[in-house]
Coordinates of C-alpha atoms and ligand atoms in Angstrom, one line a residue:
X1 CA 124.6 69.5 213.7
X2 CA 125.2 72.6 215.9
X3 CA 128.8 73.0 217.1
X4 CA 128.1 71.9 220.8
X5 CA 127.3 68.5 220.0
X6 CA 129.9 67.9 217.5
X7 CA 131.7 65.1 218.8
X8 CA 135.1 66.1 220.6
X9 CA 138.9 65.6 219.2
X10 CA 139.9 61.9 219.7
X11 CA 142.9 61.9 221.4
X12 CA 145.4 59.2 222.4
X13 CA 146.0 58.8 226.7
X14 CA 149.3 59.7 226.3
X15 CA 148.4 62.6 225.3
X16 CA 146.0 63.6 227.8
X17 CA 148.1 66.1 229.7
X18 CA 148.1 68.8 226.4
X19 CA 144.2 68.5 227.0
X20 CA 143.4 69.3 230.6
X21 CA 140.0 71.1 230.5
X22 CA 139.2 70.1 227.4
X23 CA 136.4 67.7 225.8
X24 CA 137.5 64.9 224.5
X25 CA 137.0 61.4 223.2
X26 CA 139.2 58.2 224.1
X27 CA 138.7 54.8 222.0
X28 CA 139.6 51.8 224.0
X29 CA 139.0 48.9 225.7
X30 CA 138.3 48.4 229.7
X31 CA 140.8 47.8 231.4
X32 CA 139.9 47.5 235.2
X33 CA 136.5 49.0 236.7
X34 CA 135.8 49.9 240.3
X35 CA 132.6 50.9 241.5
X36 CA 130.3 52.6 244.5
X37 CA 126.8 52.9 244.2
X38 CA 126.0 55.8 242.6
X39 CA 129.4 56.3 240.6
X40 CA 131.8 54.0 239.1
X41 CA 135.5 54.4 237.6
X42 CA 135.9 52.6 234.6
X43 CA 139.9 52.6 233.3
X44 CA 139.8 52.3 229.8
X45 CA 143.6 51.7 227.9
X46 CA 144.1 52.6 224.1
X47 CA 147.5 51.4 223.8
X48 CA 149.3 54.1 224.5
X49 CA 148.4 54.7 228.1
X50 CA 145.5 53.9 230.7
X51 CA 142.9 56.8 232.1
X52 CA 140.2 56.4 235.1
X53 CA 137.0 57.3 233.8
X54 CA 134.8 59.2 236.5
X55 CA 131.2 58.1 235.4
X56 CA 128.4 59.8 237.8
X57 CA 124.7 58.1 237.8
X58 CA 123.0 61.7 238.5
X59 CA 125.0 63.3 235.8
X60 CA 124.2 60.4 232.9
X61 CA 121.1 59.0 231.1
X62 CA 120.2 55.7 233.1
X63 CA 120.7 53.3 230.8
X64 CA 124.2 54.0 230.2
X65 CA 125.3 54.1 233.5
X66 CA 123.7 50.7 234.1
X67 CA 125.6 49.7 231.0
X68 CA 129.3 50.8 232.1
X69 CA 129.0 50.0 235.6
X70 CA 128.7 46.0 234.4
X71 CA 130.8 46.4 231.3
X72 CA 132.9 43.4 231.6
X73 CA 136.8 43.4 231.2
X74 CA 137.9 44.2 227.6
X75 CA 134.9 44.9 226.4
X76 CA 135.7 47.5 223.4
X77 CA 134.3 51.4 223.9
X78 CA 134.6 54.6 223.0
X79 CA 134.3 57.4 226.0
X80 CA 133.5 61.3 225.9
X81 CA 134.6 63.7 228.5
X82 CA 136.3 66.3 230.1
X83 CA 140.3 65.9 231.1
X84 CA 140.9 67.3 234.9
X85 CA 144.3 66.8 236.6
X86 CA 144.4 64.7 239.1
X87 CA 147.5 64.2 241.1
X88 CA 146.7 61.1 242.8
X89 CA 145.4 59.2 239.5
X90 CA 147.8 57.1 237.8
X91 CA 149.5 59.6 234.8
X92 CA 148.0 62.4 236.6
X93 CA 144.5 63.1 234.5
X94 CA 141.1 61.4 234.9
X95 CA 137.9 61.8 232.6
X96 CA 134.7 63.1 233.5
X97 CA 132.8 61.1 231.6
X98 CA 129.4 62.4 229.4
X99 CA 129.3 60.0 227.2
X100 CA 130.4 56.1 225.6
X101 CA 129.4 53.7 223.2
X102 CA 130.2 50.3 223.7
X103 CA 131.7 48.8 220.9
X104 CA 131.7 44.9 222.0
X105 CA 130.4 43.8 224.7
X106 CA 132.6 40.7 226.2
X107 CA 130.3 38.3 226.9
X108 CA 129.6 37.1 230.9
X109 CA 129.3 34.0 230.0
X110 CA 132.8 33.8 228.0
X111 CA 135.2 36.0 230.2
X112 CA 137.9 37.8 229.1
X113 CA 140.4 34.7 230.1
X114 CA 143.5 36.8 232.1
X115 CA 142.5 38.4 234.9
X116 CA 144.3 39.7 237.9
X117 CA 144.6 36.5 239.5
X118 CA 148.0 34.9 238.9
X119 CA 148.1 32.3 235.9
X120 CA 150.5 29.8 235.5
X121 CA 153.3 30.5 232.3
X122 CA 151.7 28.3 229.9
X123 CA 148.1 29.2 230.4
X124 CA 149.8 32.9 229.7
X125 CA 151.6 31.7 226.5
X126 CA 148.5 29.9 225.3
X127 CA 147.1 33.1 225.4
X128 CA 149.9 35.4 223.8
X129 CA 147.6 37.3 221.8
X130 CA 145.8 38.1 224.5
X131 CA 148.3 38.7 227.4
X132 CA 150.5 41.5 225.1
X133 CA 147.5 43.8 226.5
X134 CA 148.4 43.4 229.7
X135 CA 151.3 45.9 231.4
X136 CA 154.0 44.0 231.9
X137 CA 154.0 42.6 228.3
X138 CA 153.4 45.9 226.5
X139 CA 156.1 47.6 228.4
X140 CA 158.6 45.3 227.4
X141 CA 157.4 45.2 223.8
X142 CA 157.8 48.7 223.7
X143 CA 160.8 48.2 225.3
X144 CA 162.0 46.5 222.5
X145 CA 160.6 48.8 219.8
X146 CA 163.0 51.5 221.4
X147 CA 165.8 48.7 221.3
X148 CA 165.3 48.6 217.5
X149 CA 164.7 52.8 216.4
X150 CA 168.2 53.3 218.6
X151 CA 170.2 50.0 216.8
X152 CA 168.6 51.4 213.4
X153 CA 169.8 55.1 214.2
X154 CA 173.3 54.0 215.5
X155 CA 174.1 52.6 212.6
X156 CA 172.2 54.7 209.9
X157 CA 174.2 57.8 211.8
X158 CA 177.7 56.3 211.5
X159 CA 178.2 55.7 208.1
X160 CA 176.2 52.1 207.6
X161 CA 174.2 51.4 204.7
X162 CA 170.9 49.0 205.2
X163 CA 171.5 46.5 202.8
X164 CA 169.0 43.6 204.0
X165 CA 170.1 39.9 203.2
X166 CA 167.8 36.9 201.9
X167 CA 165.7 34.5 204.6
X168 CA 166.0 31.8 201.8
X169 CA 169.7 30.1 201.7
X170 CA 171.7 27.6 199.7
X171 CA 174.0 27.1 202.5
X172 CA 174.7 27.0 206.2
X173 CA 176.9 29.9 207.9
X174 CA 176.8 29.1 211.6
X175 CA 176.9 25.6 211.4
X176 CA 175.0 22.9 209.3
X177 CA 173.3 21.2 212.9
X178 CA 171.1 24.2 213.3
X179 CA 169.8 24.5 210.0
X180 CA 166.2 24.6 209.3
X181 CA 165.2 22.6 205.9
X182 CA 162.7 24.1 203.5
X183 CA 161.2 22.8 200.3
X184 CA 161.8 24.5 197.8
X185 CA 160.8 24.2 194.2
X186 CA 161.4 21.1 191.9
X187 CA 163.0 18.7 194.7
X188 CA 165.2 22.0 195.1
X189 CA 166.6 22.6 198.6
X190 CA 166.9 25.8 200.6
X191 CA 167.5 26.6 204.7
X192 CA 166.0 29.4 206.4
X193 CA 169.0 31.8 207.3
X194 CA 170.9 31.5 210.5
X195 CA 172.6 35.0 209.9
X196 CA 173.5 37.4 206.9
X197 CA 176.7 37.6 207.9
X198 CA 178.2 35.7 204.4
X199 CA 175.6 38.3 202.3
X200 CA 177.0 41.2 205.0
X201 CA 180.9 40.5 203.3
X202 CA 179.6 41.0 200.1
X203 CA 177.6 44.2 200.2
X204 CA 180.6 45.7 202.7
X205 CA 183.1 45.2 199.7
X206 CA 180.2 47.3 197.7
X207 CA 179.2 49.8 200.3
X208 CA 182.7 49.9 202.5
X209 CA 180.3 50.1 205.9
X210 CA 176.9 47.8 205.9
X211 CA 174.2 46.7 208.5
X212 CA 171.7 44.0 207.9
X213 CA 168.7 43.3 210.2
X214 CA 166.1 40.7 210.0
X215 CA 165.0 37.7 211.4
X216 CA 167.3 34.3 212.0
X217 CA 166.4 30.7 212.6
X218 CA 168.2 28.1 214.2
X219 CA 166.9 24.8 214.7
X220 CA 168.6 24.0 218.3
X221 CA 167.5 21.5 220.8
X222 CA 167.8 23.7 223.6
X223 CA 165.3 24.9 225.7
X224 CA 166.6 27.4 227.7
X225 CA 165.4 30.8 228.2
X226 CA 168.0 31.8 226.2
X227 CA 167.3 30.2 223.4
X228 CA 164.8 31.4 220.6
X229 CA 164.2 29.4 217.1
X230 CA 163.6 32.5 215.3
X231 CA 165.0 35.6 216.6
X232 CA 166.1 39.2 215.1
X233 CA 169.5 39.8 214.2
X234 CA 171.1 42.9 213.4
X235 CA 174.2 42.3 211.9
X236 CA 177.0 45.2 210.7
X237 CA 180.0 44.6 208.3
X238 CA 182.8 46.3 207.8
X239 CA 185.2 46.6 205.1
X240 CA 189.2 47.4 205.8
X241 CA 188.5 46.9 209.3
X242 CA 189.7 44.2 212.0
X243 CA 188.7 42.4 215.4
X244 CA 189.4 45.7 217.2
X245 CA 187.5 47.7 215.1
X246 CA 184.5 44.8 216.2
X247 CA 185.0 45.5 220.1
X248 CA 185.1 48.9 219.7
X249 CA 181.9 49.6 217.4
X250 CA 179.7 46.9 219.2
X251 CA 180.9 48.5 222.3
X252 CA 179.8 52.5 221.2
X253 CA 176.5 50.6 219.9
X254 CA 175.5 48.9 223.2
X255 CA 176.1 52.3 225.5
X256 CA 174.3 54.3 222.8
X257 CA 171.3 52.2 222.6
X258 CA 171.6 52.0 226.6
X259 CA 171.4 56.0 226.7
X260 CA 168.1 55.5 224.4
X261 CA 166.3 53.3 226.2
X262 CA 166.9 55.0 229.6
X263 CA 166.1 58.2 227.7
X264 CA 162.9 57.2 226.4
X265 CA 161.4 54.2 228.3
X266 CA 162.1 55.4 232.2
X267 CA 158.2 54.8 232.7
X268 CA 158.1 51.3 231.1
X269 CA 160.9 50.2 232.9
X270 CA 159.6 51.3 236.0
X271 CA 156.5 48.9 235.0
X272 CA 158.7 46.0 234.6
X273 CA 160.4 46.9 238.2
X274 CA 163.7 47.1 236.2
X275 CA 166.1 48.5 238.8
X276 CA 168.1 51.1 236.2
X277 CA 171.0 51.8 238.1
X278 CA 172.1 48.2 236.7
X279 CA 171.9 50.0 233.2
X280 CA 173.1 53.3 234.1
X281 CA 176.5 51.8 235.2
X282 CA 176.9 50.4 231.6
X283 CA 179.4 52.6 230.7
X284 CA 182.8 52.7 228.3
X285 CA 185.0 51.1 228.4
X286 CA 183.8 47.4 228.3
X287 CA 186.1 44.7 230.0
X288 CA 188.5 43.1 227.9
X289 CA 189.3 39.3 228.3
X290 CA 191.4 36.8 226.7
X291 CA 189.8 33.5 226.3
X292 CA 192.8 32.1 228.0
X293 CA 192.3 34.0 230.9
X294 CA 188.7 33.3 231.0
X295 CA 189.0 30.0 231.5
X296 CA 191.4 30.5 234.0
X297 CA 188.8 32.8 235.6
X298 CA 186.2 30.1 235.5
X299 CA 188.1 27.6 237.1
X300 CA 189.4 29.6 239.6
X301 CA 185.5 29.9 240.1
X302 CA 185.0 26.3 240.6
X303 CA 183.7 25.7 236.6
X304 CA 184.4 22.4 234.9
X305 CA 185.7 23.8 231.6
X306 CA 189.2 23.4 230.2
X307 CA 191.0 24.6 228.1
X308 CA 189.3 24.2 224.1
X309 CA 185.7 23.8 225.5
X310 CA 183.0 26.2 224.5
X311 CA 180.9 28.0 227.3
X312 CA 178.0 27.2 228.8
X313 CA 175.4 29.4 230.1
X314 CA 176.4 28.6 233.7
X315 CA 180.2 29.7 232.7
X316 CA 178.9 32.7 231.1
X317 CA 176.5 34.0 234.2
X318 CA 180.0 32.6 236.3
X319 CA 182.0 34.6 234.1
X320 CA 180.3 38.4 234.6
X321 CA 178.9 38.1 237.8
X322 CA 181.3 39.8 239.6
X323 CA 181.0 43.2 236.9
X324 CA 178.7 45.8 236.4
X325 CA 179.2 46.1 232.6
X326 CA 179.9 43.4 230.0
X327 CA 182.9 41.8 229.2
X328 CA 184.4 41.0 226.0
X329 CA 185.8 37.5 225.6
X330 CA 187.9 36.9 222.3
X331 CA 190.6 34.6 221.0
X332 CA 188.8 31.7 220.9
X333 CA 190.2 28.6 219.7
X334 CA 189.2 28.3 216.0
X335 CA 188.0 24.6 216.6
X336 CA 184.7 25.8 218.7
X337 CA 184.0 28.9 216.5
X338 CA 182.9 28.6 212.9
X339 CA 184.7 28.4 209.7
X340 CA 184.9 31.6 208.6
X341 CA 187.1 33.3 211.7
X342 CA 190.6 34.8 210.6
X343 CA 193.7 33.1 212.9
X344 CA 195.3 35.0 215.1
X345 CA 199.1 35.5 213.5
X346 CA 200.9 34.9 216.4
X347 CA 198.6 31.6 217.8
X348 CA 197.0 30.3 214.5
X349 CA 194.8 27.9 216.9
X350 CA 193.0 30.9 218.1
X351 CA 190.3 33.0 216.1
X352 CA 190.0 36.6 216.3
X353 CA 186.4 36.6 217.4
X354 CA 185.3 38.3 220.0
X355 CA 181.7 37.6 222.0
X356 CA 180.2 40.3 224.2
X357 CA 179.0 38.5 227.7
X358 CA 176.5 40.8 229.4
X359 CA 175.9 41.2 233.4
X360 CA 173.3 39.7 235.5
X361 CA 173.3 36.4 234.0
X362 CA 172.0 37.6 230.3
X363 CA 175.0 35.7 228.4
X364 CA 176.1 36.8 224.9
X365 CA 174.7 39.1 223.4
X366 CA 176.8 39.8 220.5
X367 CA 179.1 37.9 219.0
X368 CA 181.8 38.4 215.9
X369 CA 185.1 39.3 214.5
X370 CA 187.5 39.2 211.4
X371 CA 187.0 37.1 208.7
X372 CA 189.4 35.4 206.5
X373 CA 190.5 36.7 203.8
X374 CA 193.1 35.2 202.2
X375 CA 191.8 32.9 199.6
X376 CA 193.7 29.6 199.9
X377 CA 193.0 29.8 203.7
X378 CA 189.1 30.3 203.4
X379 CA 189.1 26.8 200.9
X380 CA 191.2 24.9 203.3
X381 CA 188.9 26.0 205.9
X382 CA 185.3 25.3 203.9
X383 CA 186.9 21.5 203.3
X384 CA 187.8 20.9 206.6
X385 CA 184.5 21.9 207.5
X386 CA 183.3 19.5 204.9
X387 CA 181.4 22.5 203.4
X388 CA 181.0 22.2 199.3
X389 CA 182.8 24.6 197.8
X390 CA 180.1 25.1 195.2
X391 CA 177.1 26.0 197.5
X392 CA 180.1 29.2 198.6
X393 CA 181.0 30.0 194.7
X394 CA 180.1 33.4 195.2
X395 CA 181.5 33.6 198.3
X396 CA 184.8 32.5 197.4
X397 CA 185.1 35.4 194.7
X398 CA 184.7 38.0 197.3
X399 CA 188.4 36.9 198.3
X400 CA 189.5 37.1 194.4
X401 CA 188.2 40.1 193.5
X402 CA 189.6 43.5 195.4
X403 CA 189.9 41.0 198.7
X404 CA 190.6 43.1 202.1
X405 CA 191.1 42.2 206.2
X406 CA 186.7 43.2 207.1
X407 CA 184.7 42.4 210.2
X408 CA 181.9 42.2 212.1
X409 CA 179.3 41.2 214.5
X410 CA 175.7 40.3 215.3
X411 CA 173.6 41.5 218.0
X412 CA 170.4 39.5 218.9
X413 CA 168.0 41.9 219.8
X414 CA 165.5 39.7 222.2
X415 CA 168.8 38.7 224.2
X416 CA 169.5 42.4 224.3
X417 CA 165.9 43.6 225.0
X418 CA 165.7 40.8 228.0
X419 CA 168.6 42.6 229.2
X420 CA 167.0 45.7 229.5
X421 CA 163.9 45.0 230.8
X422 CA 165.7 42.6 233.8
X423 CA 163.8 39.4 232.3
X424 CA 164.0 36.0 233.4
X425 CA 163.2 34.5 230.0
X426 CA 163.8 35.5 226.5
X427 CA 160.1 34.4 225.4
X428 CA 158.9 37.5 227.0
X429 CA 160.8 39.9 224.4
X430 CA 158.9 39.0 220.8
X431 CA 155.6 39.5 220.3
X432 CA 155.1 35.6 219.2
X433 CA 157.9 33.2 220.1
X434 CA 159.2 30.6 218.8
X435 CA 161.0 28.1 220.6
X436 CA 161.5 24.1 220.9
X437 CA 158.1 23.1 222.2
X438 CA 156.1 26.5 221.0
X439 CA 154.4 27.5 217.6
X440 CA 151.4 28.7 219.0
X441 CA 149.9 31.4 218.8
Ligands
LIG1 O1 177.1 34.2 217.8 P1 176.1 34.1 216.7 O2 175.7 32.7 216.3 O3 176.9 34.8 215.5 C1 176.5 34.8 214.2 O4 175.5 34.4 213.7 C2 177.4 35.6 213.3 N1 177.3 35.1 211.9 C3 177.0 37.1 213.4 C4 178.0 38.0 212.6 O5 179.1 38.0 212.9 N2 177.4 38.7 211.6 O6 174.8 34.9 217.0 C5 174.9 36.3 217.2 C6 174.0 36.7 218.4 C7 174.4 36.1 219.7 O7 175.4 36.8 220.3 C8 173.1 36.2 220.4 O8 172.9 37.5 220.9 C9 172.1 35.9 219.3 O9 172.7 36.3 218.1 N3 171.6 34.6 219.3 C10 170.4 34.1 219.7 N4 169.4 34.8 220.3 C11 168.3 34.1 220.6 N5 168.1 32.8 220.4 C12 169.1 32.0 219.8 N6 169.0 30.7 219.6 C13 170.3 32.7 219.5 N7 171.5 32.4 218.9 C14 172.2 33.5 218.8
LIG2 MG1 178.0 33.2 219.3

């Protein structure tokens, strides 16, 4: 083959402004196509970015012009062409076309299901697989992506080692109402992992500064859009450290991945409408709260709650919505947090946990503290919880063996990334949710 036809570089759209002037070929799918008579403007995306096509009849063999100006939504194809600037196009570079294969065809008579017309939420969920091509949903997906490269750098920067914890458990950690049964062998019992966290004090007594990340389950009846059944955790543990040392390293960890996301994703979140001025006023230091004093603050706000109750996700939005950057609640009483939390010396009713409310009605996003670590005090606690001290053997012997005051927290990342993006529903975060009434796809 002689040099001029040899078929041009492929290169990804996002990429197209290092080849202005150049030939080139694109493989994608068709996005959107607009047409006049003797020229039509096919759009083709390939994932990382979306390019007008500029296909003119004159300048084309017949047959494939006929063929692209009918090419039906998402049909696959591959495109040759010149890049040329072009201010006024959307990322500032079209494509002469010269040539294109079409890869599939979609059928007329079976249409590409989403199209510009509004569907309703379930039709759209029905169709996950589908709808994570359109730009909403990959813009918060990469959204998230970021959301997870910054939490992984954070940590892998400052000391943590990534010491990943099993999906399989003997026992419950965050409560035995939420836990998720699975067969395993020989009439053998196991629960899918609501956190890592009891794993997390073990490899921090062996690594001094650990981070697990992975997904959780929790089977809870809610149905809010808060509220996934399987979600990503990321989880750090720290050895010789205390509830402070919690507020202060989920606090760096928030702004830093903050910075990230803002650095890297300005053009997605400008898809998603996000207004980032909300983000960009996320700065050090946090608010600090008493849970004391946030009830007080509730019910000066007209909430229900008294003193000993948990929040809900009314008192939480009630809570921040008066502050541009999240507060940090902690002190709980011990009764509503979970067996593990280390009493506060002075108020033994009252846990040193801390959980990090964000603004604009997103609720916790992370939520921690110290553990006990005192021996006698962590079996008075496991059989007032009515746990089995043999399903925590090993757990026990962390507080025999070189036992020291540690910490730490979990983050949930979809809570986080909703936060981000300025979404009104968690579901919208993961590629594939899962939640009360959903499986599917
Ligand atoms: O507050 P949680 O239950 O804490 C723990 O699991 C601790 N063991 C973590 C630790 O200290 N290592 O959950 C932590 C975070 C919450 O703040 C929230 O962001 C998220 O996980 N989360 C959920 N996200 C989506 N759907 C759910 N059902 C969630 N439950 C918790
Ligand atoms: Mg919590």
């Amino acid at each position: 083959m002689s040099p001029e036809h040899a078929t041009p570089p492929r290169i990804a759209i996002a990429a197209a402004g290092r080849h202005a002037g150049e030939s080139v070929e694109i493989a994608g799918w068709l996005y959107n196509l607009r047409r006049s008579g003797k020229i039509c403007f096919p759009q083709v995306r390939d994932g990382t970015g979306i390019i007008q096509c500029v296909a003119v009849k004159s300048a084309l063999p017949e047959e494939l012009f006929e063929k692209l100006k009918d090419l039906t939504q998402e049909s696959s194809l591959i495109v040759r062409g010149k890049i040329r600037a072009e201010p006024r196009a959307h990322g500032g570079y079209e494509l002469d076309l010269e040539s294109a294969e079409i890869v599939q065809r979609v059928p007329e008579a079976d249409p590409y299901p989403i199209t510009p017309k509004e569907h309703g939420i379930d039709f759209l969920m029905d169709h996950r697989h589908l709808w994570l091509r359109s730009r909403r949903q990959h813009a918060a997906l990469k959204v998230r992506a970021e959301v997870i490269k910054g939490i992984r750098d954070y940590f892998d920067s400052h000391g943590f080692v990534l010491v990943d914890t099993p999906i399989f458990s003997p026992a419950a950690c965050e409560g035995t109402s939420t836990l998720f049964e699975v067969n395993y062998f020989d009439e053998e019992k196991v629960y899918l992992t609501q956190s890592g966290q009891l794993y997390n004090e073990a490899t921090c007594a062996a690594f001094g500064k650990t981070y697990c990340f992975g997904p959780t389950f929790r089977a809870e009846r809610s149905k809010t859009r808060r509220h996934l059944t399987e979600f990503w955790m990321v989880e750090p543990e720290m050895a010789y450290s205390t509830l402070e040392d919690v507020k202060r390293v989920g606090e760096e960890l928030i702004c830093f991945v903050i910075a990230r996301v803002l650095e890297h994703r300005r053009e997605e979140l400008a898809t998603l409408e996000r207004d980032v001025t909300k983000l960009e006023a996320v700065k050090a230091p946090f608010h600090r709260m008493s849970y004391d004093d946030a009830v007080k603050k509730l019910q000066s706000k007209g909430s229900e709650i008294q003193w000993g109750g948990d929040f809900g996700n009314t008192d939480e939005t009630l809570l921040t919505d008066d502050l541009d950057r999240p507060v940090m609640v902690d002190r709980y009483p011990s009764a509503v947090k979970a067996f593990y939390f280390q009493p506060d010396d002075q108020r033994p009713e009252l846990a040193l946990g801390v959980d990090f409310i964000a603004p604009e009605g997103y609720g916790e996003v992370i939520g921690g503290g110290q553990r006990i670590h005192d021996l006698d005090l962590l079996l008075k606690r496991l059989d007032e919880n009515r746990l089995p001290r043999e399903a925590f053997d090993w757990y026990i012997d962390l507080r025999k063996y070189g036992s020291v005051p540690h910490a730490g927290f979990g983050m949930g990342v979809e809570r986080f990334v909703a936060w981000m993006c300025g979404l009104e529903h968690i579901r919208e975060t993961i590629a594939f949710p899962r939640m009360l009434y959903r499986t599917r796809p």
